[in-house]
Every structure is written in C-alpha cells, then in structure tokens.
Short mmCIF file of C-alpha atoms and ligand atoms in Angstrom, two decimals:
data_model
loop_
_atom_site.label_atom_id
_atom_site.label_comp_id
_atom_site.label_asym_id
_atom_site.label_seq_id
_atom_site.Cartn_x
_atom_site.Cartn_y
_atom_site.Cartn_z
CA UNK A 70 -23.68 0.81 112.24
CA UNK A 71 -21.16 2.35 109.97
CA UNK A 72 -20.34 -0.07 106.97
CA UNK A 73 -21.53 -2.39 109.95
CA UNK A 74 -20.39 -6.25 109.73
CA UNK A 75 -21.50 -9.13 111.96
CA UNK A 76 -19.37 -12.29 111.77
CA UNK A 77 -20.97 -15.59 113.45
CA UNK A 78 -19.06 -18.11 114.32
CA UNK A 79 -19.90 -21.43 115.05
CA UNK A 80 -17.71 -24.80 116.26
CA UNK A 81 -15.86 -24.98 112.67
CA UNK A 82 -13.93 -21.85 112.87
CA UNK A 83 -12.08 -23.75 116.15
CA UNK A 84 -11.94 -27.50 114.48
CA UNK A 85 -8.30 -26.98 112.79
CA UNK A 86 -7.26 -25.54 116.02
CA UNK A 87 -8.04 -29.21 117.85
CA UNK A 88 -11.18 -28.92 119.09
CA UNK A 89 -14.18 -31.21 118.04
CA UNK A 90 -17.13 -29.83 116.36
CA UNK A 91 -20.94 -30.77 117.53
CA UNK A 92 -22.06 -33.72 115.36
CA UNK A 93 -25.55 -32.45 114.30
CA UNK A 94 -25.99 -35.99 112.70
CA UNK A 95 -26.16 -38.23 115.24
CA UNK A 96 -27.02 -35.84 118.42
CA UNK A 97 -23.31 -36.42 120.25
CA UNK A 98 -20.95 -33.95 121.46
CA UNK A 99 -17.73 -35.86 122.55
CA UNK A 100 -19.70 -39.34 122.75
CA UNK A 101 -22.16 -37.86 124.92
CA UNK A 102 -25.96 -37.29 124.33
CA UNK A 103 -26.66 -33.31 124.34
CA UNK A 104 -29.96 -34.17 126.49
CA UNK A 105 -27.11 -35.75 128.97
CA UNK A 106 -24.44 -32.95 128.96
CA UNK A 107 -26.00 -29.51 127.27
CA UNK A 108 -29.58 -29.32 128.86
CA UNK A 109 -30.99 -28.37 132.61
CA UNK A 110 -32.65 -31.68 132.80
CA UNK A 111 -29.29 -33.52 132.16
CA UNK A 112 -27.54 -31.30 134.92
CA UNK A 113 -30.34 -32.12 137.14
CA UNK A 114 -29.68 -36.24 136.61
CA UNK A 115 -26.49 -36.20 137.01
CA UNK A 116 -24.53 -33.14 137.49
CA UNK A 117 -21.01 -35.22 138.68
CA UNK A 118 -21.32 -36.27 135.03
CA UNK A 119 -22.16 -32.46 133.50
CA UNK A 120 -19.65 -31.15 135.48
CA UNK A 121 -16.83 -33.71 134.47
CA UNK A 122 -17.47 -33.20 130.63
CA UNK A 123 -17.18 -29.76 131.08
CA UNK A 124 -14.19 -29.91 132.74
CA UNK A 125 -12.50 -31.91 130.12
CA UNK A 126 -13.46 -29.56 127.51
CA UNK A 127 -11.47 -26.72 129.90
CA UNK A 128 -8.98 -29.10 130.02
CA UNK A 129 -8.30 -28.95 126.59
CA UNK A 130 -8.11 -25.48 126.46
CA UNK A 131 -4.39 -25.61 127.40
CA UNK A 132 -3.61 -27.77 124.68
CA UNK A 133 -5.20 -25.55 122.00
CA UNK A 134 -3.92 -22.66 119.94
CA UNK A 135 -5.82 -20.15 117.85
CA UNK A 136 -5.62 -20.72 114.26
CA UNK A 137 -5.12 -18.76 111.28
CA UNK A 138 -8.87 -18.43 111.04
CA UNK A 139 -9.40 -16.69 114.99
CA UNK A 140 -6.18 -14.33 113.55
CA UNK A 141 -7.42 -12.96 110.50
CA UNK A 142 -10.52 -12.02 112.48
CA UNK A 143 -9.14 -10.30 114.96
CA UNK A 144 -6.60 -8.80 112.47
CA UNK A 145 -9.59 -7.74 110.23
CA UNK A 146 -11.19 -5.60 113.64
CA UNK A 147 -7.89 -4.18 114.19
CA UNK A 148 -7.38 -2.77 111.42
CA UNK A 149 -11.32 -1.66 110.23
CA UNK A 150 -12.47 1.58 110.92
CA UNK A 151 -16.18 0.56 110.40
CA UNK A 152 -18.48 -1.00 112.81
CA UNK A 153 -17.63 -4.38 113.19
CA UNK A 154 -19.42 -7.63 115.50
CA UNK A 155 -18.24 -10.85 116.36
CA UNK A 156 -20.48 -12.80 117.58
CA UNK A 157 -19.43 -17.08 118.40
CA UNK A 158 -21.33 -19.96 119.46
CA UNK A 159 -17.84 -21.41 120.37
CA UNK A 160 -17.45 -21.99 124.60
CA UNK A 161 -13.78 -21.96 123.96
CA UNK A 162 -11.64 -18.87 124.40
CA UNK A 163 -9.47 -19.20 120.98
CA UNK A 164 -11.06 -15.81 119.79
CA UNK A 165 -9.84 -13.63 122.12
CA UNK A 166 -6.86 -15.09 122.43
CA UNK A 167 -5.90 -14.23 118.78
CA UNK A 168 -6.84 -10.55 119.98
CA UNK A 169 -10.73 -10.35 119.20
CA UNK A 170 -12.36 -7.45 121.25
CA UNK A 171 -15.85 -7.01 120.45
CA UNK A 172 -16.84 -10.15 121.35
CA UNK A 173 -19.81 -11.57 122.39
CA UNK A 174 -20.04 -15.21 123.30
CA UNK A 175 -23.68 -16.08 123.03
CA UNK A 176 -23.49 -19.61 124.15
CA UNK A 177 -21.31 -18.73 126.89
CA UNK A 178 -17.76 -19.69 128.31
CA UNK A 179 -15.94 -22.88 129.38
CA UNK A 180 -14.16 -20.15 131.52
CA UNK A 181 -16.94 -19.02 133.14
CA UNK A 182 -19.46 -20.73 136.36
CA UNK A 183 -22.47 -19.16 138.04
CA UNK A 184 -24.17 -19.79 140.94
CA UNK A 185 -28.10 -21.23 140.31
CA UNK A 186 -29.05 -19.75 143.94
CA UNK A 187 -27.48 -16.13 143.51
CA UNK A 188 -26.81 -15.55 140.08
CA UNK A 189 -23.18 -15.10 141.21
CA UNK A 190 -20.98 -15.33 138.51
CA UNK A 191 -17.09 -15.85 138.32
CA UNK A 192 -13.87 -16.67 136.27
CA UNK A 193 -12.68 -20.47 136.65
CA UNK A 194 -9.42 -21.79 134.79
CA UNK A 195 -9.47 -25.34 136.89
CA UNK A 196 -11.97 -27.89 137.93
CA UNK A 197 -15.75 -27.37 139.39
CA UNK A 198 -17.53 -30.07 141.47
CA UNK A 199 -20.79 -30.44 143.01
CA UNK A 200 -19.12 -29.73 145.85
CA UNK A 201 -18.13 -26.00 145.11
CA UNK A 202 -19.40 -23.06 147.34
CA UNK A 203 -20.60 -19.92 145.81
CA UNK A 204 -17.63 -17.07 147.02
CA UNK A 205 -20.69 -14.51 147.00
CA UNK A 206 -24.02 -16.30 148.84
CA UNK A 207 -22.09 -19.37 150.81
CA UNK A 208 -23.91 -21.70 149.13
CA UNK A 209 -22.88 -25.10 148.45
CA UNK A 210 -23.78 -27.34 145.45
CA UNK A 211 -25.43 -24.21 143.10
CA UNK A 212 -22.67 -24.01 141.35
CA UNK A 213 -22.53 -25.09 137.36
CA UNK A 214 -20.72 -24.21 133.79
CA UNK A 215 -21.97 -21.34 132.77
CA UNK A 216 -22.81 -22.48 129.35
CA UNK A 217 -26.31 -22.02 127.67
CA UNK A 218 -27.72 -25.22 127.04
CA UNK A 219 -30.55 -26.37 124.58
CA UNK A 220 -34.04 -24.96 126.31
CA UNK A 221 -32.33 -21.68 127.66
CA UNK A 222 -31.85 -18.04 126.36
CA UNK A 223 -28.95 -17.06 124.69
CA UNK A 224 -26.87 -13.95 125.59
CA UNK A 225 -26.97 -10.91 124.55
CA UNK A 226 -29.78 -11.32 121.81
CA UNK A 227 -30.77 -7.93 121.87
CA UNK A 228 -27.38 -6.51 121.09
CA UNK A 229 -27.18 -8.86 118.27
CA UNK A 230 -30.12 -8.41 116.55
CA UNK A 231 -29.61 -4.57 116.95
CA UNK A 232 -26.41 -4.92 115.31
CA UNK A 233 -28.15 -7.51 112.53
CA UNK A 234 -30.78 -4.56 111.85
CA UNK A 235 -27.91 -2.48 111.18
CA UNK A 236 -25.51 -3.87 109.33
CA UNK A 237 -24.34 -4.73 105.57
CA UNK A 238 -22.85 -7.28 105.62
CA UNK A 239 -22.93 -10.85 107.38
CA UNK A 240 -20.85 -13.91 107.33
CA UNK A 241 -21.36 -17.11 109.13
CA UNK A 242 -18.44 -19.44 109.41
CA UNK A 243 -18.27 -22.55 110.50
CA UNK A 244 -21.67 -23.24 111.36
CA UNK A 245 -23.79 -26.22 110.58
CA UNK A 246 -27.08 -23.82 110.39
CA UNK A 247 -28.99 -26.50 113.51
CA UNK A 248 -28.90 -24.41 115.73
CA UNK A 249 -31.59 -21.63 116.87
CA UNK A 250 -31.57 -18.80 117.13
CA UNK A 251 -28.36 -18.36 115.70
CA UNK A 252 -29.71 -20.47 112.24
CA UNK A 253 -32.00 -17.35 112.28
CA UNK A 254 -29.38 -14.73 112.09
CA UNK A 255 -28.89 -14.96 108.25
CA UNK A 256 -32.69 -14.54 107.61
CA UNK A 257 -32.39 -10.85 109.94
CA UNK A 258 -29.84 -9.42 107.98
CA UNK A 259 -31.30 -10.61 104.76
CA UNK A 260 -34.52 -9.10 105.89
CA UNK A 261 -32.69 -5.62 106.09
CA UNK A 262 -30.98 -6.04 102.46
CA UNK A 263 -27.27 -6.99 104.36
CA UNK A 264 -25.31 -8.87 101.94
CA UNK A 265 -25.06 -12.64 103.59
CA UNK A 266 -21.52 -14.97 103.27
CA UNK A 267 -21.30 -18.35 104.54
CA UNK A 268 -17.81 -19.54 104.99
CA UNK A 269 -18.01 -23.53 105.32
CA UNK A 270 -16.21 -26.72 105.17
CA UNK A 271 -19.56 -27.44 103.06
CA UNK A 272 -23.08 -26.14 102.76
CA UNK A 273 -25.07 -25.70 105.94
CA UNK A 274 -28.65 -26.30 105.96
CA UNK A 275 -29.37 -22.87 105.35
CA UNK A 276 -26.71 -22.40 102.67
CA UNK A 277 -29.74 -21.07 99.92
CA UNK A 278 -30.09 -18.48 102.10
CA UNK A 279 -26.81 -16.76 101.77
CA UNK A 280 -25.72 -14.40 98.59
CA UNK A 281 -22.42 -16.56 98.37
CA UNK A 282 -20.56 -19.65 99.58
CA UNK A 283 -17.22 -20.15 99.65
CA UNK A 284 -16.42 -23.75 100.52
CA UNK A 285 -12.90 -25.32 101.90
CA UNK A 286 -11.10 -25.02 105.24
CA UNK A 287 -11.52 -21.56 107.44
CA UNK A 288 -8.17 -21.55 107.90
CA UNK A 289 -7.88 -20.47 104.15
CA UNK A 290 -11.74 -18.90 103.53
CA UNK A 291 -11.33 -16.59 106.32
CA UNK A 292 -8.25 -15.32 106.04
CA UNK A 293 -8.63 -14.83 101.94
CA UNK A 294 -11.87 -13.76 102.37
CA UNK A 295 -11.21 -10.82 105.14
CA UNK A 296 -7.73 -9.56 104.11
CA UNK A 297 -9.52 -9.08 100.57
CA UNK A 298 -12.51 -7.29 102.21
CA UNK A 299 -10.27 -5.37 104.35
CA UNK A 300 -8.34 -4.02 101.35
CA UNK A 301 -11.52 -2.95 99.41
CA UNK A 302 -12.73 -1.60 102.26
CA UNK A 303 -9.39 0.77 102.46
CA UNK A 304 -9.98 1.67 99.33
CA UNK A 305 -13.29 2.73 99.39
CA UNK A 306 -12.93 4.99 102.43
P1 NAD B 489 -21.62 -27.77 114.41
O1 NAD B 489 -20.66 -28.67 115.09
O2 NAD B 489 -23.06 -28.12 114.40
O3 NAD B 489 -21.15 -27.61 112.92
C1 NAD B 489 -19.80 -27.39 112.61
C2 NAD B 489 -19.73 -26.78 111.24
O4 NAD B 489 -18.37 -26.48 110.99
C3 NAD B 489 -20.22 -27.70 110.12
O5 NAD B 489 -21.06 -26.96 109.25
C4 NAD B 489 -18.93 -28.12 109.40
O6 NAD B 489 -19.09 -28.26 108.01
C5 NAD B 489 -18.02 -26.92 109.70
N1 NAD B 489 -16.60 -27.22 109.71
C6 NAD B 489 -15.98 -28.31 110.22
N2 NAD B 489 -14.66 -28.21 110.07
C7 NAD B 489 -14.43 -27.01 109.45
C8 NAD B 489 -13.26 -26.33 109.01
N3 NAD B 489 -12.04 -26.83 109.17
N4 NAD B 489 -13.42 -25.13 108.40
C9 NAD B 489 -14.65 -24.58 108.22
N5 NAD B 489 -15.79 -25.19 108.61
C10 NAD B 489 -15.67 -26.39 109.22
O7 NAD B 489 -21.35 -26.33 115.03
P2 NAD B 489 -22.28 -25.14 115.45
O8 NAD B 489 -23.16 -24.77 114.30
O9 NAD B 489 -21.36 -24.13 116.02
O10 NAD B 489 -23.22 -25.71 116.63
C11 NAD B 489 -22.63 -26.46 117.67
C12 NAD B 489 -23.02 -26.08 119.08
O11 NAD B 489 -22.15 -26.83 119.95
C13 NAD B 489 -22.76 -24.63 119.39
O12 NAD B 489 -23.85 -24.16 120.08
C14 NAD B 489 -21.53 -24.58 120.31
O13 NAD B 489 -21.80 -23.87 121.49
C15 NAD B 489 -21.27 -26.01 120.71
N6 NAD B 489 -19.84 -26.42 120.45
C16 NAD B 489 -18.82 -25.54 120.68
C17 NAD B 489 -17.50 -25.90 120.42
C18 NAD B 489 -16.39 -24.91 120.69
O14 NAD B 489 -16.52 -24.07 121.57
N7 NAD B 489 -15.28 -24.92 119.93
C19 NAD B 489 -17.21 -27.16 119.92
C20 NAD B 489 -18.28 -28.06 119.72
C21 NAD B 489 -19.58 -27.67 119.98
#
C-alpha cells in the first residue's frame, strides 16, 4: 500500500442516518436476542422469525439516507491518490450509496441471500420466506440473509489483513470494539507501526489501544477529521 489507509466502520457511522446500533449492553439488536436473530442455531429454530427481522431491517433501507459521515468517506477516496480501504461491519447499503467503491462489507449485506444447498448467491431488494426457491439448484427452503452471524467467518479476511499489514494509518469509527475479529483490527496495524484513530460517540473498549480519540458525533469527526487529512495529504505529495 501506498500511504495505505484502512477505515472500519462499525453500526455508529449509520446511527444519525436512522438506523439503530447493536446494543452490546444488554445482548439485543431491535428487541431481539442475537442467539435468536444473528446465529445458525437461531435460523435453525425458527427461520419464519430470522427471516422476518431481516426483512424489516431491508425495509428500512428505503427510508434511510446516507449521512454526512458515509459522504466525507467516499469524498475522501475520490479524491486520494493513495491506497485507500473501507472496510464496514454495517449490513446496510448507506456506504455505497454516498459513492464508496472499495468496499468490502465483512459482515455481509441486507441486499444480499444465498442458497445453504448450492452456495447460490443473488441480489434481493424485497421480501425472502422460507418458502423461496433457489433460481440456480431448484431448491426450496435453502434460502437465507446472507449476513454473517456470530459463530461464522467473516468475508474477505485475508484481503483485510493484507491491507492492515500494509498500511499507515487506521481509523475505526463507530464501533463499540465487541466484536471479533474486527476488535482485533487495531492491534494488526499497531503491530506494523500504522498510526491508529478511533472516531467515537465515546470510548470503545479498546479505546487505549488507539494513538488518538476524537469523541462527538461522526457526522462532525469524520468529516473534520478526513477533509483535514485529505488536505495534508495534498500537500505532502
Ligand atoms: P455497536 O452497535 O456494538 O456499537 C456502536 C458504536 O457506535 C458504539 O461504540 C457507539 O458509541 C457508537 N455510536 C453511536 N452513535 C454514534 C454516532 N452518532 N457517531 C459516532 N459513533 C456513534 O456496533 P458495531 O461495533 O458495529 O457492532 C455491531 C454489529 O451489529 C456489527 O457486526 C453489525 O454487523 C451489526 N449491526 C449493523 C447495523 C447496520 O448495518 N447499520 C446496525 C446495527 C447492528
């Protein structure tokens, strides 16, 4: 990576936009349990239940807009001429709709099903049942959100961490630091001598691990924080 930078984002960087962070605290995502909505074993219980909360959250989608936070992102790629990752937790598509292109979505997408019998995998914008058939097998009822929940790999990893070994700088925003492995991501790049920026509403649990903290709304910490960076930046190249 040239001048490389990896941004993570977690469920903060969407919250002014509308949409409800995870409450780490008490272990609910939209009143629900995370063993009931966000792990195999939950699916497997009750999937006319997984499948419903999933399709509220897509629901939503249409009554969302990305925030100042999503745009100064995707203006700060834009306009870089270094190597540059963004890398979200978020299921929600409010990062490329600002205009974010080098993207990776390691949690995976609200917008997004796959079939547990063929690995098929396709776009959805409406609702999924138990009842779906998969377009590419025939299958009926192997169908679910394409979402990785608690117990199963992320995406991607290895292009992250490559980009983590390379890079100089990270910044996490909007991440409560409970979640693995992306918790772990500061610790890489610190490992490498990357400077490390947490962006925050408040401190995550692994706030003593960053260089710096800048506390207060994304809305304002991102944007002031990567229009300044991109401005050094032109100056120093
Ligand atoms: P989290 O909900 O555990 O933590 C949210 C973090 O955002 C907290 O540290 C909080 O202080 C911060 N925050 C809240 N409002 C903020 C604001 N206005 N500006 C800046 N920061 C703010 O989120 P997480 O660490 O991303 O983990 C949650 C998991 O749940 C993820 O794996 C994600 O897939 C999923 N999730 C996704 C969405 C989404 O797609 N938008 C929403 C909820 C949960």
């Amino acid at each position: 990576m040239n001048g490389g930078i990896v941004v993570l984002t977690g469920a903060g960087v969407s919250a002014e936009s509308g949409v409800r962070t995870f409450r780490a605290a008490d272990g609910l995502w939209e009143e629900h349990r995370i063993e009931d909505v966000a792990t195999v074993e939950g699916f497997t219980r009750d999937p006319v239940l997984v499948h419903r909360f999933y399709n509220e959250r897509r629901q939503t989608l249409a009554t969302v807009q990305p925030n100042a936070a999503h745009q100064a992102l995707a203006n700060f790629e834009k306009n870089y001429t270094g190597d540059f990752l963004l890398v979200t937790q978020n299921i929600d598509d409010l990062h490329e709709r600002a205009g974010s292109k080098r993207l990776i979505h390691m949690h995976g997408e609200l917008l997004r099903m796959f079939c547990t019998q063929c690995m098929h995998n396709i776009n959805i914008t409406g609702d999924s049942s138990v009842e779906d058939t998969c377009v590419a097998c025939g299958k009926r009822g192997g169908m679910r959100p394409d979402i990785v929940w608690f117990g199963e790999m992320p995406y991607q990893m290895s292009a992250i961490e490559q980009a983590l070994m390379q890079c100089d700088l990270f910044v996490a925003i909007g991440t409560s630091g409970n979640v693995y492995p992306a918790a772990g991501f500061v610790q890489s790049a610190r490992a490498i001598g990357a400077r490390c920026v947490e962006l925050n509403l408040e401190q995550s649990t692994t706030h003593h691990l960053f260089d710096e903290g800048r506390y207060g709304p994304a809305t304002e910490e991102v944007e002031a924080f990567f229009s300044a960076l991109l401005k050094t930046s032109s100056l120093t190249q």
